Amino acid sequence: MRLEIKNFPNQILEFDFYIDSMEDIDLKDRVHVIGTAVNNNGKVEISGKYSTKVKTQCVRCLKEIEIELSNNFMGTFLDESEYIQYLKSLNAECEINQNEIYDEIKDGVIDLEGLIREYIILDMPPYPQCEPVCEDDSEIEKHSDNGIDPRWQQLLQIKN
């Protein structure tokens, strides 16, 4: 979804749309996005909420699972001239807080799909697992061994 800044009525725009597919994300359902954009003379603040279901693989049993994701998102965008000034104002080493992170408005258009994609990737669990437990533990049992790695056996003999 792309928002065109020049078409903002009364400097506030409400949006409600669906994204069918995203790069590098296996979607089970479309991504539903609801939010508002406020234009303050070239500085556009966007906030809203997304919800979707993502297909991934359990790290324990390797079965395909479905994860439901839903969260708020926000972003601040600057028009091209203000964005260039922002980049010039950054020092080589400086601290940036959450309120000072800006993205660029390119040719009067904001790419919301990229912003939503970043939030989905950050909200995905790093080690997805079946809930509450895996149905088939055969893969886990096959690769679990409580014994000592034979490569370390001789070192243990030296210790004794």
Coordinates of C-alpha atoms in Angstrom, one line a residue:
M1 CA 0.0 0.0 0.0
R2 CA 1.3 3.4 -0.9
L3 CA 0.0 6.7 0.6
E4 CA 0.2 9.8 -1.6
I5 CA 0.9 12.8 0.5
K6 CA -0.5 15.3 -1.9
N7 CA -4.0 13.7 -1.7
F8 CA -4.4 14.2 2.1
P9 CA -7.8 15.7 2.9
N10 CA -7.7 18.1 5.9
Q11 CA -4.1 16.9 6.7
I12 CA -5.5 13.7 8.3
L13 CA -5.9 10.4 6.4
E14 CA -7.5 7.2 7.8
F15 CA -6.7 3.9 6.0
D16 CA -8.0 0.4 6.2
F17 CA -6.5 -2.1 3.7
Y18 CA -5.2 -5.7 3.2
I19 CA -1.8 -6.9 2.0
D20 CA -2.0 -10.2 0.1
S21 CA 1.7 -11.1 0.0
M22 CA 5.1 -9.9 1.4
E23 CA 8.6 -10.6 0.5
D24 CA 10.3 -13.3 2.6
I25 CA 7.2 -13.8 4.8
D26 CA 4.9 -16.9 4.3
L27 CA 1.5 -15.5 5.0
K28 CA -1.4 -17.8 6.0
D29 CA -3.9 -14.9 5.9
R30 CA -3.8 -11.5 4.4
V31 CA -2.4 -8.7 6.6
H32 CA -5.2 -6.4 7.8
V33 CA -3.9 -2.9 8.4
I34 CA -5.9 -0.1 10.0
G35 CA -4.5 3.3 10.9
T36 CA -4.2 7.1 10.5
A37 CA -1.6 9.4 8.9
V38 CA -1.2 13.0 10.1
N39 CA 0.6 15.5 7.8
N40 CA 2.3 18.4 9.6
N41 CA 3.9 20.4 6.8
G42 CA 6.1 17.7 5.4
K43 CA 6.4 15.6 8.6
V44 CA 4.0 12.7 8.4
E45 CA 3.3 10.6 11.5
I46 CA 1.7 7.2 10.9
S47 CA 0.2 5.0 13.5
G48 CA -2.1 2.0 13.4
K49 CA -2.5 -1.7 14.0
Y50 CA -1.9 -4.8 11.9
S51 CA -3.1 -8.4 12.3
T52 CA -2.2 -11.6 10.3
K53 CA -1.3 -15.3 10.5
V54 CA 2.1 -16.5 9.4
K55 CA 3.2 -20.0 8.5
T56 CA 6.6 -21.1 9.9
Q57 CA 8.3 -24.2 11.2
C58 CA 8.5 -25.5 14.7
V59 CA 12.2 -25.5 15.8
R60 CA 11.7 -28.7 17.8
C61 CA 9.6 -31.1 15.6
L62 CA 10.0 -29.3 12.3
K63 CA 6.3 -29.4 11.7
E64 CA 4.7 -26.4 9.9
I65 CA 2.8 -24.3 12.4
E66 CA 0.7 -21.1 12.2
I67 CA 1.4 -18.1 14.3
E68 CA -1.1 -15.3 14.9
L69 CA 0.5 -11.9 15.0
S70 CA -1.2 -8.6 15.9
N71 CA 0.5 -5.4 17.1
N72 CA 0.6 -1.6 16.8
F73 CA 2.9 0.2 14.5
M74 CA 4.1 3.7 14.1
G75 CA 6.5 5.6 11.8
T76 CA 7.5 9.2 11.1
F77 CA 8.3 10.2 7.5
L78 CA 10.0 13.4 6.2
D79 CA 9.7 14.9 2.8
E80 CA 12.9 14.8 0.6
S81 CA 14.4 18.2 1.6
E82 CA 13.8 17.7 5.3
Y83 CA 15.1 14.2 5.2
I84 CA 18.4 15.4 3.6
Q85 CA 18.8 18.0 6.4
Y86 CA 18.1 15.3 9.0
L87 CA 20.8 13.0 7.5
K88 CA 23.3 15.9 7.5
S89 CA 22.5 16.7 11.1
L90 CA 23.5 13.2 12.3
N91 CA 27.0 12.9 13.7
A92 CA 29.3 10.0 13.0
E93 CA 28.7 8.8 16.6
C94 CA 25.5 9.9 18.2
E95 CA 22.7 8.5 20.3
I96 CA 19.3 8.3 18.6
N97 CA 16.1 7.8 20.6
Q98 CA 12.8 6.4 19.3
N99 CA 11.4 9.8 18.6
E100 CA 14.3 10.7 16.2
I101 CA 14.1 7.9 13.7
Y102 CA 12.7 9.1 10.4
D103 CA 12.1 7.6 6.9
E104 CA 12.0 9.4 3.6
I105 CA 8.9 10.3 1.6
K106 CA 10.0 9.5 -2.0
D107 CA 8.2 11.4 -4.8
G108 CA 5.4 12.3 -2.5
V109 CA 4.6 8.6 -1.7
I110 CA 5.0 6.6 1.6
D111 CA 5.5 2.9 1.3
L112 CA 3.4 1.4 4.2
E113 CA 4.0 -2.2 3.1
G114 CA 7.7 -1.9 4.0
L115 CA 7.0 -0.4 7.4
I116 CA 4.4 -3.2 8.2
R117 CA 6.9 -5.9 7.0
E118 CA 9.5 -4.7 9.4
Y119 CA 7.1 -4.8 12.3
I120 CA 6.0 -8.3 11.4
I121 CA 9.6 -9.6 11.2
L122 CA 10.4 -8.0 14.6
D123 CA 7.3 -9.5 16.2
M124 CA 7.9 -13.0 15.0
P125 CA 9.2 -15.3 17.7
P126 CA 12.9 -16.2 17.2
Y127 CA 12.3 -19.9 18.1
P128 CA 8.7 -20.8 17.1
Q129 CA 7.4 -23.9 18.7
C130 CA 4.2 -25.9 18.7
E131 CA 1.8 -24.9 21.5
P132 CA 1.5 -26.3 24.1
V133 CA 3.7 -29.2 23.1
C134 CA 4.8 -31.0 19.9
E135 CA 2.5 -33.8 18.8
D136 CA 5.4 -35.9 17.4
D137 CA 8.6 -36.1 19.4
S138 CA 10.3 -38.7 17.2
E139 CA 12.6 -36.1 15.6
I140 CA 13.6 -34.8 19.0
E141 CA 14.2 -38.2 20.5
K142 CA 16.2 -39.3 17.4
H143 CA 18.7 -36.5 17.8
S144 CA 18.8 -36.3 21.6
D145 CA 21.7 -38.1 23.3
N146 CA 22.5 -37.6 26.9
G147 CA 25.8 -39.5 26.5
I148 CA 29.3 -38.0 26.1
D149 CA 30.5 -36.9 22.7
P150 CA 33.1 -39.6 21.6
R151 CA 35.4 -36.8 20.4
W152 CA 35.8 -35.7 24.0
Q153 CA 36.2 -39.2 25.5
Q154 CA 40.1 -39.1 25.4
L155 CA 40.2 -35.7 27.1
L156 CA 38.1 -37.1 29.9
Q157 CA 40.5 -40.0 30.4
I158 CA 43.4 -37.5 30.7
K159 CA 41.5 -35.7 33.5
N160 CA 41.1 -39.0 35.5

